[in-house]
C-alpha atoms as a printed R data frame, in Angstrom:
    type eleno elety resid chain resno      x       y      z
1   ATOM     1    CA   UNK     A     1 59.201 -17.299 -3.924
2   ATOM     2    CA   UNK     A     2 62.993 -19.109 -3.622
3   ATOM     3    CA   UNK     A     3 62.210 -22.427 -1.103
4   ATOM     4    CA   UNK     A     4 65.553 -20.474  0.430
5   ATOM     5    CA   UNK     A     5 63.810 -16.991  1.074
6   ATOM     6    CA   UNK     A     6 60.975 -18.215  2.473
7   ATOM     7    CA   UNK     A     7 59.033 -16.391  5.184
8   ATOM     8    CA   UNK     A     8 58.431 -19.126  7.498
9   ATOM     9    CA   UNK     A     9 62.495 -19.871  7.310
10  ATOM    10    CA   UNK     A    10 63.014 -16.357  8.480
11  ATOM    11    CA   UNK     A    11 60.649 -16.044 11.621
12  ATOM    12    CA   UNK     A    12 61.564 -17.464 14.956
13  ATOM    13    CA   UNK     A    13 58.210 -19.738 15.564
14  ATOM    14    CA   UNK     A    14 58.874 -21.370 12.509
15  ATOM    15    CA   UNK     A    15 62.722 -22.144 12.646
16  ATOM    16    CA   UNK     A    16 62.491 -24.993 14.695
17  ATOM    17    CA   UNK     A    17 60.691 -26.922 12.159
18  ATOM    18    CA   UNK     A    18 62.109 -29.262  9.704
19  ATOM    19    CA   UNK     A    19 62.454 -28.247  6.134
20  ATOM    20    CA   UNK     A    20 59.476 -30.298  4.716
21  ATOM    21    CA   UNK     A    21 57.636 -29.118  7.343
22  ATOM    22    CA   UNK     A    22 58.240 -25.416  6.660
23  ATOM    23    CA   UNK     A    23 57.757 -26.255  2.877
24  ATOM    24    CA   UNK     A    24 53.960 -27.499  4.091
25  ATOM    25    CA   UNK     A    25 53.274 -24.363  6.153
26  ATOM    26    CA   UNK     A    26 54.183 -22.252  3.039
27  ATOM    27    CA   UNK     A    27 51.430 -23.363  1.062
28  ATOM    28    CA   UNK     A    28 48.998 -21.510  3.285
29  ATOM    29    CA   UNK     A    29 50.860 -18.272  2.582
30  ATOM    30    CA   UNK     A    30 49.745 -15.423  0.974
31  ATOM    31    CA   UNK     A    31 51.989 -12.730 -0.197
32  ATOM    32    CA   UNK     A    32 51.386  -8.847  0.476
33  ATOM    33    CA   UNK     A    33 53.207  -5.943 -0.605
34  ATOM    34    CA   UNK     A    34 52.605  -2.309  0.434
35  ATOM    35    CA   UNK     A    35 54.238   0.905 -0.267
36  ATOM    36    CA   UNK     A    36 56.038   3.438  1.639
37  ATOM    37    CA   UNK     A    37 53.520   5.389  3.685
38  ATOM    38    CA   UNK     A    38 50.900   2.935  3.230
39  ATOM    39    CA   UNK     A    39 48.502   2.314  5.782
40  ATOM    40    CA   UNK     A    40 48.338  -1.997  6.507
41  ATOM    41    CA   UNK     A    41 45.387  -1.659  9.129
42  ATOM    42    CA   UNK     A    42 44.024   0.945 11.293
43  ATOM    43    CA   UNK     A    43 42.251   1.020 14.872
44  ATOM    44    CA   UNK     A    44 38.823  -1.159 14.890
45  ATOM    45    CA   UNK     A    45 39.699  -2.829 11.415
46  ATOM    46    CA   UNK     A    46 38.267  -6.268 11.070
47  ATOM    47    CA   UNK     A    47 41.718  -8.043 10.892
48  ATOM    48    CA   UNK     A    48 41.818 -11.997 10.517
49  ATOM    49    CA   UNK     A    49 45.364 -12.585  9.308
50  ATOM    50    CA   UNK     A    50 48.703 -13.302 10.854
51  ATOM    51    CA   UNK     A    51 51.263 -10.777  8.919
52  ATOM    52    CA   UNK     A    52 54.686 -12.198  8.757
53  ATOM    53    CA   UNK     A    53 57.439  -9.644  7.525
54  ATOM    54    CA   UNK     A    54 59.648 -10.822  4.758
55  ATOM    55    CA   UNK     A    55 61.223  -7.463  3.822
56  ATOM    56    CA   UNK     A    56 61.016  -3.909  4.775
57  ATOM    57    CA   UNK     A    57 59.847  -1.927  7.823
58  ATOM    58    CA   UNK     A    58 56.405  -1.260  9.320
59  ATOM    59    CA   UNK     A    59 55.492   1.184 12.306
60  ATOM    60    CA   UNK     A    60 53.172   0.494 14.985
61  ATOM    61    CA   UNK     A    61 51.642   3.318 16.840
62  ATOM    62    CA   UNK     A    62 48.571   4.761 17.909
63  ATOM    63    CA   UNK     A    63 46.592   8.038 18.474
64  ATOM    64    CA   UNK     A    64 47.092  10.053 22.117
65  ATOM    65    CA   UNK     A    65 43.970  11.650 23.547
66  ATOM    66    CA   UNK     A    66 45.751  14.739 22.620
67  ATOM    67    CA   UNK     A    67 45.974  13.777 18.924
68  ATOM    68    CA   UNK     A    68 49.919  13.097 18.912
69  ATOM    69    CA   UNK     A    69 51.204  10.088 17.256
70  ATOM    70    CA   UNK     A    70 52.700   7.674 19.857
71  ATOM    71    CA   UNK     A    71 54.943   4.787 18.186
72  ATOM    72    CA   UNK     A    72 54.804   1.593 19.768
73  ATOM    73    CA   UNK     A    73 57.558  -0.103 17.891
74  ATOM    74    CA   UNK     A    74 58.761  -0.930 14.750
75  ATOM    75    CA   UNK     A    75 58.662  -4.079 12.644
76  ATOM    76    CA   UNK     A    76 61.087  -5.827 10.476
77  ATOM    77    CA   UNK     A    77 62.505  -8.714  8.857
78  ATOM    78    CA   UNK     A    78 61.064 -11.975 10.624
79  ATOM    79    CA   UNK     A    79 58.737  -9.932 12.794
80  ATOM    80    CA   UNK     A    80 55.207 -10.743 13.270
81  ATOM    81    CA   UNK     A    81 52.402  -8.490 13.460
82  ATOM    82    CA   UNK     A    82 48.785  -9.304 14.342
83  ATOM    83    CA   UNK     A    83 49.354 -11.854 16.788
84  ATOM    84    CA   UNK     A    84 47.127 -10.100 19.477
85  ATOM    85    CA   UNK     A    85 44.110 -10.364 17.138
86  ATOM    86    CA   UNK     A    86 44.679 -14.169 16.318
87  ATOM    87    CA   UNK     A    87 45.022 -14.709 20.292
88  ATOM    88    CA   UNK     A    88 42.280 -12.582 21.957
89  ATOM    89    CA   UNK     A    89 40.017 -12.324 18.673
90  ATOM    90    CA   UNK     A    90 39.659  -8.464 19.620
91  ATOM    91    CA   UNK     A    91 40.081  -5.964 16.876
92  ATOM    92    CA   UNK     A    92 43.226  -3.625 17.089
93  ATOM    93    CA   UNK     A    93 43.643  -0.218 18.407
94  ATOM    94    CA   UNK     A    94 46.878   0.398 16.922
95  ATOM    95    CA   UNK     A    95 47.857   2.208 13.271
96  ATOM    96    CA   UNK     A    96 50.022   0.174 11.313
97  ATOM    97    CA   UNK     A    97 51.947   2.020  8.345
98  ATOM    98    CA   UNK     A    98 54.785   1.013  5.913
99  ATOM    99    CA   UNK     A    99 58.318   3.071  6.809
100 ATOM   100    CA   UNK     A   100 59.450   1.863  3.707
101 ATOM   101    CA   UNK     A   101 58.124  -0.898  0.692
102 ATOM   102    CA   UNK     A   102 57.619  -3.747  2.435
103 ATOM   103    CA   UNK     A   103 56.651  -7.466  1.679
104 ATOM   104    CA   UNK     A   104 55.012  -9.788  4.113
105 ATOM   105    CA   UNK     A   105 53.722 -13.079  4.020
106 ATOM   106    CA   UNK     A   106 49.940 -13.397  5.350
107 ATOM   107    CA   UNK     A   107 48.405 -16.375  6.919
108 ATOM   108    CA   UNK     A   108 44.754 -16.486  7.411
109 ATOM   109    CA   UNK     A   109 43.426 -17.038 11.356
110 ATOM   110    CA   UNK     A   110 41.816 -20.259 10.485
111 ATOM   111    CA   UNK     A   111 44.599 -21.521  8.485
112 ATOM   112    CA   UNK     A   112 47.116 -20.541 11.446
113 ATOM   113    CA   UNK     A   113 44.791 -22.305 14.000
114 ATOM   114    CA   UNK     A   114 45.028 -25.676 12.021
115 ATOM   115    CA   UNK     A   115 48.900 -25.005 11.994
116 ATOM   116    CA   UNK     A   116 48.922 -24.728 15.964
117 ATOM   117    CA   UNK     A   117 47.194 -28.284 16.046
118 ATOM   118    CA   UNK     A   118 49.311 -30.058 13.480
119 ATOM   119    CA   UNK     A   119 52.615 -28.371 14.788
120 ATOM   120    CA   UNK     A   120 52.559 -27.767 18.593
121 ATOM   121    CA   UNK     A   121 56.012 -26.444 18.810
122 ATOM   122    CA   UNK     A   122 54.690 -23.256 16.744
123 ATOM   123    CA   UNK     A   123 52.602 -22.151 19.786
124 ATOM   124    CA   UNK     A   124 55.778 -22.629 22.258
125 ATOM   125    CA   UNK     A   125 57.648 -20.271 20.027
126 ATOM   126    CA   UNK     A   126 55.024 -17.969 19.735
127 ATOM   127    CA   UNK     A   127 54.826 -17.337 23.352
128 ATOM   128    CA   UNK     A   128 58.478 -17.354 23.809
129 ATOM   129    CA   UNK     A   129 58.907 -14.423 21.039
130 ATOM   130    CA   UNK     A   130 55.840 -12.721 22.838
131 ATOM   131    CA   UNK     A   131 57.778 -13.059 26.315
132 ATOM   132    CA   UNK     A   132 61.004 -11.670 24.478
133 ATOM   133    CA   UNK     A   133 59.076  -8.393 23.198
134 ATOM   134    CA   UNK     A   134 57.796  -8.170 26.623
135 ATOM   135    CA   UNK     A   135 61.214  -8.279 28.274
136 ATOM   136    CA   UNK     A   136 62.266  -5.508 25.825
137 ATOM   137    CA   UNK     A   137 58.892  -3.396 26.525
138 ATOM   138    CA   UNK     A   138 59.743  -3.809 30.192
139 ATOM   139    CA   UNK     A   139 63.407  -2.486 29.680
140 ATOM   140    CA   UNK     A   140 62.475   0.183 27.332
141 ATOM   141    CA   UNK     A   141 59.721   1.224 29.955
142 ATOM   142    CA   UNK     A   142 62.230   1.167 32.798
143 ATOM   143    CA   UNK     A   143 64.663   3.406 31.190
144 ATOM   144    CA   UNK     A   144 61.656   5.776 29.760
145 ATOM   145    CA   UNK     A   145 60.688   6.310 33.140
146 ATOM   146    CA   UNK     A   146 63.731   7.023 34.552
147 ATOM   147    CA   UNK     A   147 65.285  10.627 34.134
148 ATOM   148    CA   UNK     A   148 68.313   9.432 32.305
149 ATOM   149    CA   UNK     A   149 67.897   9.855 28.520
150 ATOM   150    CA   UNK     A   150 71.151   8.142 28.011
151 ATOM   151    CA   UNK     A   151 69.580   5.009 29.505
152 ATOM   152    CA   UNK     A   152 66.527   5.569 27.408
153 ATOM   153    CA   UNK     A   153 68.527   5.659 24.171
154 ATOM   154    CA   UNK     A   154 70.958   2.756 24.864
155 ATOM   155    CA   UNK     A   155 67.835   0.707 25.788
156 ATOM   156    CA   UNK     A   156 66.301   1.449 22.596
157 ATOM   157    CA   UNK     A   157 69.877   0.612 20.541
158 ATOM   158    CA   UNK     A   158 70.148  -2.867 22.399
159 ATOM   159    CA   UNK     A   159 66.509  -3.892 21.377
160 ATOM   160    CA   UNK     A   160 66.763  -2.738 17.570
161 ATOM   161    CA   UNK     A   161 67.503  -5.867 15.138
162 ATOM   162    CA   UNK     A   162 70.743  -5.935 14.156
163 ATOM   163    CA   UNK     A   163 73.605  -7.567 12.098
164 ATOM   164    CA   UNK     A   164 77.307  -8.437 12.327
165 ATOM   165    CA   UNK     A   165 79.832  -5.866 10.737
166 ATOM   166    CA   UNK     A   166 83.597  -6.697 11.191
167 ATOM   167    CA   UNK     A   167 82.605  -8.994 14.513
168 ATOM   168    CA   UNK     A   168 80.691  -6.241 15.848
169 ATOM   169    CA   UNK     A   169 76.700  -6.090 16.195
170 ATOM   170    CA   UNK     A   170 75.736  -2.999 14.043
171 ATOM   171    CA   UNK     A   171 71.797  -1.908 14.347
172 ATOM   172    CA   UNK     A   172 70.018   0.544 11.955
173 ATOM   173    CA   UNK     A   173 68.149   3.360 13.183
174 ATOM   174    CA   UNK     A   174 64.608   2.765 11.708
175 ATOM   175    CA   UNK     A   175 63.206   6.309 11.690
176 ATOM   176    CA   UNK     A   176 64.363   9.688 11.585
177 ATOM   177    CA   UNK     A   177 65.697  11.054 14.745
178 ATOM   178    CA   UNK     A   178 62.882  13.277 15.204
179 ATOM   179    CA   UNK     A   179 60.533  10.334 15.231
180 ATOM   180    CA   UNK     A   180 62.885   8.635 17.744
181 ATOM   181    CA   UNK     A   181 63.122  11.221 19.770
182 ATOM   182    CA   UNK     A   182 59.479  11.523 20.465
183 ATOM   183    CA   UNK     A   183 58.997   7.581 20.850
184 ATOM   184    CA   UNK     A   184 61.781   8.017 23.782
185 ATOM   185    CA   UNK     A   185 60.307  11.116 25.110
186 ATOM   186    CA   UNK     A   186 63.224  13.638 24.265
187 ATOM   187    CA   UNK     A   187 64.156  16.123 21.592
188 ATOM   188    CA   UNK     A   188 65.969  15.117 18.623
189 ATOM   189    CA   UNK     A   189 68.831  17.525 19.772
190 ATOM   190    CA   UNK     A   190 69.383  15.838 23.150
191 ATOM   191    CA   UNK     A   191 69.356  12.624 21.078
192 ATOM   192    CA   UNK     A   192 71.928  13.306 18.912
193 ATOM   193    CA   UNK     A   193 74.111  14.628 21.858
194 ATOM   194    CA   UNK     A   194 73.399  11.153 23.782
195 ATOM   195    CA   UNK     A   195 74.551   9.322 20.641
196 ATOM   196    CA   UNK     A   196 77.578  11.700 20.307
197 ATOM   197    CA   UNK     A   197 78.676  10.907 24.141
198 ATOM   198    CA   UNK     A   198 78.153   7.104 23.649
199 ATOM   199    CA   UNK     A   199 80.677   7.431 20.284
200 ATOM   200    CA   UNK     A   200 82.735   9.717 22.025
201 ATOM   201    CA   UNK     A   201 83.143   7.032 24.967
202 ATOM   202    CA   UNK     A   202 84.049   4.321 22.644
203 ATOM   203    CA   UNK     A   203 80.677   2.395 23.531
204 ATOM   204    CA   UNK     A   204 79.057   3.037 20.039
205 ATOM   205    CA   UNK     A   205 80.515   3.928 16.319
206 ATOM   206    CA   UNK     A   206 78.203   5.929 14.397
207 ATOM   207    CA   UNK     A   207 78.520   5.398 10.290
208 ATOM   208    CA   UNK     A   208 76.375   7.902  8.403
209 ATOM   209    CA   UNK     A   209 72.470   8.793  9.394
210 ATOM   210    CA   UNK     A   210 71.603   5.380 10.392
211 ATOM   211    CA   UNK     A   211 74.129   2.816 11.055
212 ATOM   212    CA   UNK     A   212 75.306   2.123 14.733
213 ATOM   213    CA   UNK     A   213 77.984  -0.152 15.576
214 ATOM   214    CA   UNK     A   214 77.752  -1.507 19.167
215 ATOM   215    CA   UNK     A   215 81.556  -1.871 20.132
216 ATOM   216    CA   UNK     A   216 81.088  -2.504 23.922
217 ATOM   217    CA   UNK     A   217 77.771  -4.092 24.614
218 ATOM   218    CA   UNK     A   218 78.348  -4.848 28.302
219 ATOM   219    CA   UNK     A   219 78.943  -0.909 28.801
220 ATOM   220    CA   UNK     A   220 75.716  -0.305 26.862
221 ATOM   221    CA   UNK     A   221 73.742  -2.788 29.045
222 ATOM   222    CA   UNK     A   222 75.248  -0.607 31.949
223 ATOM   223    CA   UNK     A   223 74.116   2.547 30.313
224 ATOM   224    CA   UNK     A   224 70.565   1.072 30.026
225 ATOM   225    CA   UNK     A   225 69.946   0.222 33.565
226 ATOM   226    CA   UNK     A   226 71.369   2.746 35.724
227 ATOM   227    CA   UNK     A   227 71.263   2.175 39.332
């Protein structure tokens, strides 16, 4: 892997390190590639590794008591998977599958523990990352528990990873609308109507089936937090 395209340069928990330190950490990385639809690990598996996303996309879910799949989150470039098992030692209760062909970098728990001792800043950044994720979950949970579907859609869009396009943030819907609707507790038809309404009001702009440009992020924040 080229030095300028290392996993450790993409992940927030390693970005505060000097380049020579990143290169040292990269020596502990093992590559892992999975194909679309392939299971990465499942509930109860013995997982002694931290997965760092280099490219692609994963889905984290679990099966409800009624047998239905509940999507917990999606994972994309720069995200990490398996930190709970590392921090607590517990086996996972979630299912992780590839939404598309994906490439990951893997750290064994023993190597990661040694790196945390050598580079305490990694621990602080890991806690910050977990705190940011918790804040996102709390915002989405508040929206989902409300009766306002528009708030759920807006909160979901705000928490998707994005990139700048013509000076405006653009996100890509990671799943089919049917799966996103199930995640948000609504129907695909209602999801499409809410997206169309946000587009009609000038808050977002839709591009094809998956890309969404956020034109007015303050307005989208207001929709996501109804009073």
